[in-house]
Coordinates of C-alpha atoms in Angstrom, one line a residue:
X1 CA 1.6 19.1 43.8
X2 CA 1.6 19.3 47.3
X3 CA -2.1 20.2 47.6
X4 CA -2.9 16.4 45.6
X5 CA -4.2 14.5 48.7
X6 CA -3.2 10.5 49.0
X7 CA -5.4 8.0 50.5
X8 CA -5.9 4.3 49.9
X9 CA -9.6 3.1 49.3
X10 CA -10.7 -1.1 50.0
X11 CA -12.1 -1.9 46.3
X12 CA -12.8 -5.6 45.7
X13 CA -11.1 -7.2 48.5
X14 CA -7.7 -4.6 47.3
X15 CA -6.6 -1.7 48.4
X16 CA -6.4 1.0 45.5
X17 CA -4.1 3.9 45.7
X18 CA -6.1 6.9 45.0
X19 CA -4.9 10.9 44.4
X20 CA -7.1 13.5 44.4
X21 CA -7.5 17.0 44.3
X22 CA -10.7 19.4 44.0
X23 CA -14.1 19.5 45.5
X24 CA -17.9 19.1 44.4
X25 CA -20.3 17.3 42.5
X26 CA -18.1 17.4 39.1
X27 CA -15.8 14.5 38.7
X28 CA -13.1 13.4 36.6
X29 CA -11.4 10.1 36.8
X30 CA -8.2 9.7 35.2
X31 CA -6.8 6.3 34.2
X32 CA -3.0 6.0 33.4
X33 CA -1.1 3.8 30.9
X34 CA 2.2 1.7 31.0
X35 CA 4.9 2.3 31.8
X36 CA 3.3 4.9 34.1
X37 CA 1.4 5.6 37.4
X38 CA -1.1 8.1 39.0
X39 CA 1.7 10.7 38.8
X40 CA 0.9 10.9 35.0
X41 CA -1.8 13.0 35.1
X42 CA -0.7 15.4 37.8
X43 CA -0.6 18.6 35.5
X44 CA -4.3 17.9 34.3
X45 CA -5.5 17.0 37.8
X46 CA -4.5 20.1 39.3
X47 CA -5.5 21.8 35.7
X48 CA -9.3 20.2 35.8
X49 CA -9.6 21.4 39.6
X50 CA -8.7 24.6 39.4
X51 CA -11.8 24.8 36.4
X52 CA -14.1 23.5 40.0
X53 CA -13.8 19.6 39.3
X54 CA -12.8 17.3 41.6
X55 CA -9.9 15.5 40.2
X56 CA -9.1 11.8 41.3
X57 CA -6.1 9.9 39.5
X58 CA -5.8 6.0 40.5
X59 CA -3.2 3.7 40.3
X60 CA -4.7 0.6 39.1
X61 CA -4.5 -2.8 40.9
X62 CA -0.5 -4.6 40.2
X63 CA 0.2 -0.7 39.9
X64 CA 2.2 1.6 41.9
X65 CA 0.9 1.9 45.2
X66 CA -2.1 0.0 45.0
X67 CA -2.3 -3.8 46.0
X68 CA -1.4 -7.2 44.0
X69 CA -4.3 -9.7 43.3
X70 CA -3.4 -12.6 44.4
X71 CA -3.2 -14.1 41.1
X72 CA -1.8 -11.5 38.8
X73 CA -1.2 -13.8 35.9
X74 CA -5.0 -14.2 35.7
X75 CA -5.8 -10.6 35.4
X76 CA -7.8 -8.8 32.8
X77 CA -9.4 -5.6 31.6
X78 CA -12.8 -6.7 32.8
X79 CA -11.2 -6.5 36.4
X80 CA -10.4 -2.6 35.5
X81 CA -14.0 -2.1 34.7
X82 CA -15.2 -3.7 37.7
X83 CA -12.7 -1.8 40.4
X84 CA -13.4 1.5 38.9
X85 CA -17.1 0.9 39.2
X86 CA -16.6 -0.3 42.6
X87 CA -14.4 2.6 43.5
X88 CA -17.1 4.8 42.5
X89 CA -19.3 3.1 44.4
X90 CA -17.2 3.3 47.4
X91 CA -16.5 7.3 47.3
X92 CA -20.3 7.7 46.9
X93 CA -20.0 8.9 43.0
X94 CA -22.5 8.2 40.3
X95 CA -21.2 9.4 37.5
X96 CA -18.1 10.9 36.6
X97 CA -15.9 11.6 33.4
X98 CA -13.7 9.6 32.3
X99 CA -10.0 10.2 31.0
X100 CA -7.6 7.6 29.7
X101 CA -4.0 7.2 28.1
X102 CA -2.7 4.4 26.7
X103 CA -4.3 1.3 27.8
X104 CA -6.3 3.6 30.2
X105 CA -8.6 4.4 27.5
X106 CA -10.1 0.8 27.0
X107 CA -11.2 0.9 30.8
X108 CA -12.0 4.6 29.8
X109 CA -14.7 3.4 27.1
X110 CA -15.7 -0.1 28.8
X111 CA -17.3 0.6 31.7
X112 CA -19.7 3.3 29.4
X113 CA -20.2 0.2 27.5
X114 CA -21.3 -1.8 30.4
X115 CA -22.2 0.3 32.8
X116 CA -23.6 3.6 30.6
X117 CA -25.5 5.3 33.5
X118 CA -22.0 5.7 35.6
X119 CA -20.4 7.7 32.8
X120 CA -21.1 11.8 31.8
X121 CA -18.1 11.3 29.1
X122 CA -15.1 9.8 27.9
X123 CA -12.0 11.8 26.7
X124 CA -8.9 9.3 25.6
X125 CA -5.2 10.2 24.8
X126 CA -3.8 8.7 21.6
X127 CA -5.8 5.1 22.0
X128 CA -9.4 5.4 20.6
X129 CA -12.2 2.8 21.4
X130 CA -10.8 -1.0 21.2
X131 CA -12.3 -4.1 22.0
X132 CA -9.8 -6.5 23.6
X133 CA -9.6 -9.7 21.7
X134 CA -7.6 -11.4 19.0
X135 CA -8.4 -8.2 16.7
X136 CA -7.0 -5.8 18.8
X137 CA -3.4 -5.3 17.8
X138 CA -2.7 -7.0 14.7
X139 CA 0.7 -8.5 15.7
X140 CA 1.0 -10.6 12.7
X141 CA 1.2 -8.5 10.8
X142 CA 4.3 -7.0 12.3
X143 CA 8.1 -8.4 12.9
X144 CA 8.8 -10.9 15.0
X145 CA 10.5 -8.5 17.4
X146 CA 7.7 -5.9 17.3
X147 CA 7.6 -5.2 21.4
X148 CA 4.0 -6.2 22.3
X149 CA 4.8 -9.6 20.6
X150 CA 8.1 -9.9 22.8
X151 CA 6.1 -8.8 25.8
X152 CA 3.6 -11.7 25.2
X153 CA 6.1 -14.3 26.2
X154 CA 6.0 -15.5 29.2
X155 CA 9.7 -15.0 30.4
X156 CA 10.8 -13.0 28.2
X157 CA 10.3 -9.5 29.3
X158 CA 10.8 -10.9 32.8
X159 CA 14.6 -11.5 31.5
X160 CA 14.9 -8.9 29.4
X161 CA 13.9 -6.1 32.6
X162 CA 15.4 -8.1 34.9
X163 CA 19.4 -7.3 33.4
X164 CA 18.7 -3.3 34.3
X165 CA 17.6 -1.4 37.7
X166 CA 13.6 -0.5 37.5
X167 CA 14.9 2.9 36.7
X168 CA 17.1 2.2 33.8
X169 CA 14.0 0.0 32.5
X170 CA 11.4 3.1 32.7
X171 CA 13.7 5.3 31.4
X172 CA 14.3 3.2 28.2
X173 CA 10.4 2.3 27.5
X174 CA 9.7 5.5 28.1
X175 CA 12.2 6.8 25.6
X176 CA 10.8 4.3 23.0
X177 CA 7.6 5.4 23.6
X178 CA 8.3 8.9 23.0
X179 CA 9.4 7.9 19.8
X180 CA 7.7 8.5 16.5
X181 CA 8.8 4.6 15.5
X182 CA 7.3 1.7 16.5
X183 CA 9.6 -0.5 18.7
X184 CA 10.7 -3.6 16.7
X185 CA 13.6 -5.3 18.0
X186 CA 15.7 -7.6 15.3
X187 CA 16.6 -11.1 16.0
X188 CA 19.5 -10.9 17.9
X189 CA 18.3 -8.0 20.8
X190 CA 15.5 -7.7 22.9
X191 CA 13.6 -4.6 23.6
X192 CA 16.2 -2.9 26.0
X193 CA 19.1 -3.3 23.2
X194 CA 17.2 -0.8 21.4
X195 CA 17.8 2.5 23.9
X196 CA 21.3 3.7 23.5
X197 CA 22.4 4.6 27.5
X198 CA 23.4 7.7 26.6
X199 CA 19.9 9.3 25.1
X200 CA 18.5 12.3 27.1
X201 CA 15.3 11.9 28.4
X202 CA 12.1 14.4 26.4
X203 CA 12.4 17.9 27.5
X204 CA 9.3 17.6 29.6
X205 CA 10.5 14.5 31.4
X206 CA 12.4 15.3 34.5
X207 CA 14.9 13.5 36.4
X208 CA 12.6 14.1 39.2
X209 CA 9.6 12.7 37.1
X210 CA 11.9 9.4 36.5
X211 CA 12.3 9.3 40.1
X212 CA 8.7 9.4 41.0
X213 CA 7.8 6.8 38.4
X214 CA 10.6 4.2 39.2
X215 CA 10.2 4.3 42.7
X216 CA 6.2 3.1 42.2
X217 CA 7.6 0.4 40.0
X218 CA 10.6 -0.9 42.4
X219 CA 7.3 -1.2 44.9
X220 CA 5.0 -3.1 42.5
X221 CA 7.0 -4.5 39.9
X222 CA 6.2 -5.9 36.6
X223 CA 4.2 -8.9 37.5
X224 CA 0.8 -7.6 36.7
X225 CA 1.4 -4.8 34.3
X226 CA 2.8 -7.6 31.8
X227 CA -0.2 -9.4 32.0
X228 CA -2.8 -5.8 31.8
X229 CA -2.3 -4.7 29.4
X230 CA 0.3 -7.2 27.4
X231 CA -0.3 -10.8 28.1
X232 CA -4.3 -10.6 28.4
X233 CA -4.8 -7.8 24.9
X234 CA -6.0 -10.7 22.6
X235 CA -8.4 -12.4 25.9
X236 CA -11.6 -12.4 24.4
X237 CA -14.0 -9.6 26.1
X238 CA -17.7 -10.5 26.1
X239 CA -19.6 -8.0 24.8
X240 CA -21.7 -8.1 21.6
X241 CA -22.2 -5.0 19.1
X242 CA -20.3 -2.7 22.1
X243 CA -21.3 0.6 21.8
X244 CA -20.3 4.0 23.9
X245 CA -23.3 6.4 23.8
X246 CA -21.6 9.3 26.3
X247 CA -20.1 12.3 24.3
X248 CA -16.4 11.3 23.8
X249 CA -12.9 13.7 22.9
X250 CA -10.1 11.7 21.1
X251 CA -6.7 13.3 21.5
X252 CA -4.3 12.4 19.1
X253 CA -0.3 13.5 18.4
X254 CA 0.4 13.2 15.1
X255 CA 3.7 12.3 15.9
X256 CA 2.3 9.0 18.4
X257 CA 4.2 5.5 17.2
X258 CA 0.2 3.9 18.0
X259 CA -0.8 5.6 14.6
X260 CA 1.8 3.2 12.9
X261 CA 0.0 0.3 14.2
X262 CA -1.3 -2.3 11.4
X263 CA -4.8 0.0 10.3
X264 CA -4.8 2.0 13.5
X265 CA -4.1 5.6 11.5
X266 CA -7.0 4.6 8.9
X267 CA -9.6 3.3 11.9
X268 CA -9.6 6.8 13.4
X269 CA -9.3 8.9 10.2
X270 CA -11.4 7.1 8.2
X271 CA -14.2 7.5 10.8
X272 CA -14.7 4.0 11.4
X273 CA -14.3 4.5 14.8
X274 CA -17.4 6.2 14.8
X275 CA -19.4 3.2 14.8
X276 CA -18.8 2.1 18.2
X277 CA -18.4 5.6 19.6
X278 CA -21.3 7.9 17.4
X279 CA -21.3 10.8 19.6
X280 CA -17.0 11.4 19.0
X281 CA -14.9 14.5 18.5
X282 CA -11.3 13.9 17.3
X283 CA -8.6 16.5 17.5
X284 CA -5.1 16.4 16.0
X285 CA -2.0 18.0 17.7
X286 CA 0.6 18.0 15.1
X287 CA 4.0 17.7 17.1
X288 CA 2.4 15.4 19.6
X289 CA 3.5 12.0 20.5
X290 CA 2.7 9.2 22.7
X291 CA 2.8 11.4 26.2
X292 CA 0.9 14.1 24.6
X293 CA -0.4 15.3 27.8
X294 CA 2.9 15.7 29.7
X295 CA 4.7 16.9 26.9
X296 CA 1.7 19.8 25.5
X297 CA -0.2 20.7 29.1
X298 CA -0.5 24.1 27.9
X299 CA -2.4 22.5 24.3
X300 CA -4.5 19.4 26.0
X301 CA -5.6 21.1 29.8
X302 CA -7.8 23.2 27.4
X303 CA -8.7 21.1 25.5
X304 CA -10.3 18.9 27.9
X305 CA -11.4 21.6 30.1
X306 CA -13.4 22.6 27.0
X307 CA -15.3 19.0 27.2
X308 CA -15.6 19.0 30.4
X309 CA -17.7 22.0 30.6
X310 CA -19.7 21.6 27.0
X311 CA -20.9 18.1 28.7
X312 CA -21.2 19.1 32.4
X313 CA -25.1 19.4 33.9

């Protein structure tokens, strides 16, 4: 861990925090989720640079260590495009590989949508290619108390989180999301009702590793991580007939809630994905859930070392 370097780089009139490790003309970009940071991907950044690739891990703007827009409530996904292109720019990189969890993976396959030339490939965690819009998470057709459609409130998370330490509030999502079950509150809780205080954390999930992610969310908040990815998800994103032409890798844990999602299992099984991302290998890890890649290193470093190096020139 120690050898992961920290710097801060100007992109877009913010500073973003950036972590990196590796040298040379191979790079990989890794783009975290919620509730997480940077520190995310530390066992595949130090994994992809031993393999010669210069690793970079960014915590997005709102996130972490990096800067608040001025206006977070106006925030969207097209402004995640837009700083890691500029980024890019900024550390003299024209292409790179891309690697997203979570809501990292819809940066992960925009900018090859808009910006194809700056991307070699796309490998995703769990989340395959979404467009964001009304259509992107069916919340209708879920309970009232299904979590993104509490989170959409304006307020309510806000109150919700704001009854608990940051810590206590990362530890519970992060033991929901490591769930098989989809969080649905009922009438009478909110989401944080749902974590009994006694629950262990995973068995790859440190105390230390709570640490680390609390205290980047004490700094930042949850200001602008409610509104990207939560409060801006059904925004409409301009693009017509969106296609991602780089070779893509979809990880998937069997055992991810996202596969509960109204017709997100049937999307990537059926191959309907396919249509927006032709060129797309999908591979199943049968006890993996949402934080596949922290909780089976040994399984997914490989696994996207192997892309790396069949779509490397």
């Amino acid at each position: 861990m120690e050898q992961i370097k920290h710097t801060h780089v100007e992109v877009r009139g913010l500073k973003l925090h950036v972590a990196e490790i590796g040298t040379g003309p191979k790079v990989v970009l890794f783009l975290h989720g919620f509730p997480e940071i940077w520190y995310t991907w530390r066992l595949q950044m130090i994994a992809v640079a031993d393999a010669g690739y210069r690793a970079i891990a960014i915590d997005f703007r709102g996130y972490g260590l990096s800067e608040q827009p001025s206006e977070p409530e106006k925030g969207s996904f097209l402004d995640l495009v837009e700083d890691i292109v500029a980024l890019l720019d900024a550390l003299g990189i024209s292409k790179a590989f891309l690697v997203g969890k979570d809501f990292g993976a819809m940066p992960a396959y925009l900018v090859p949508v808009l910006h194809p030339e700056r991307v070699n490939g796309v490998v995703t965690l769990g989340i395959p290619f979404i467009v964001p819009g009304p259509k992107a998470v069916l919340t209708d057709l879920m309970p009232e108390g299904f979590y993104i459609s509490r989170w959409l409130v304006p307020g309510r998370a806000e109150a919700d989180f704001g009854r608990l330490d940051v810590k206590t509030v990362i530890k519970n999502i992060y033991t929901l999301f490591s769930s098989s079950k989809v969080p649905v509150a009922s009438p009478d809780q909110e989401i944080m009702d749902l974590v009994d205080s006694s629950t262990p954390l995973p068995p790859w999930f440190s105390e230390k590793d709570l640490q680390e992610y609390a205290s980047l969310y004490e700094k930042s908040g949850f200001r602008f991580p409610l509104q990207v990815p939560y409060r801006c998800i059904k925004s409409e994103f301009e693009t017509t007939d969106p296609k991602v032409t780089a070779p893509a890798l979809l990880i998937v844990g069997e055992k991810d809630y996202f596969l509960k999602f109204p017709g997100m299992g049937d999307y990537i099984r059926s191959g309907q994905v396919k249509h927006f991302v032709p060129d797309l290998d999908i591979t199943y890890l049968a006890e993996g859930g949402h934080f596949v890649h922290e909780q089976l290193p040994e399984q997914v470093n490989p696994l996207i070392i192997s892309f790396l190096n069949k779509h490397s020139n």
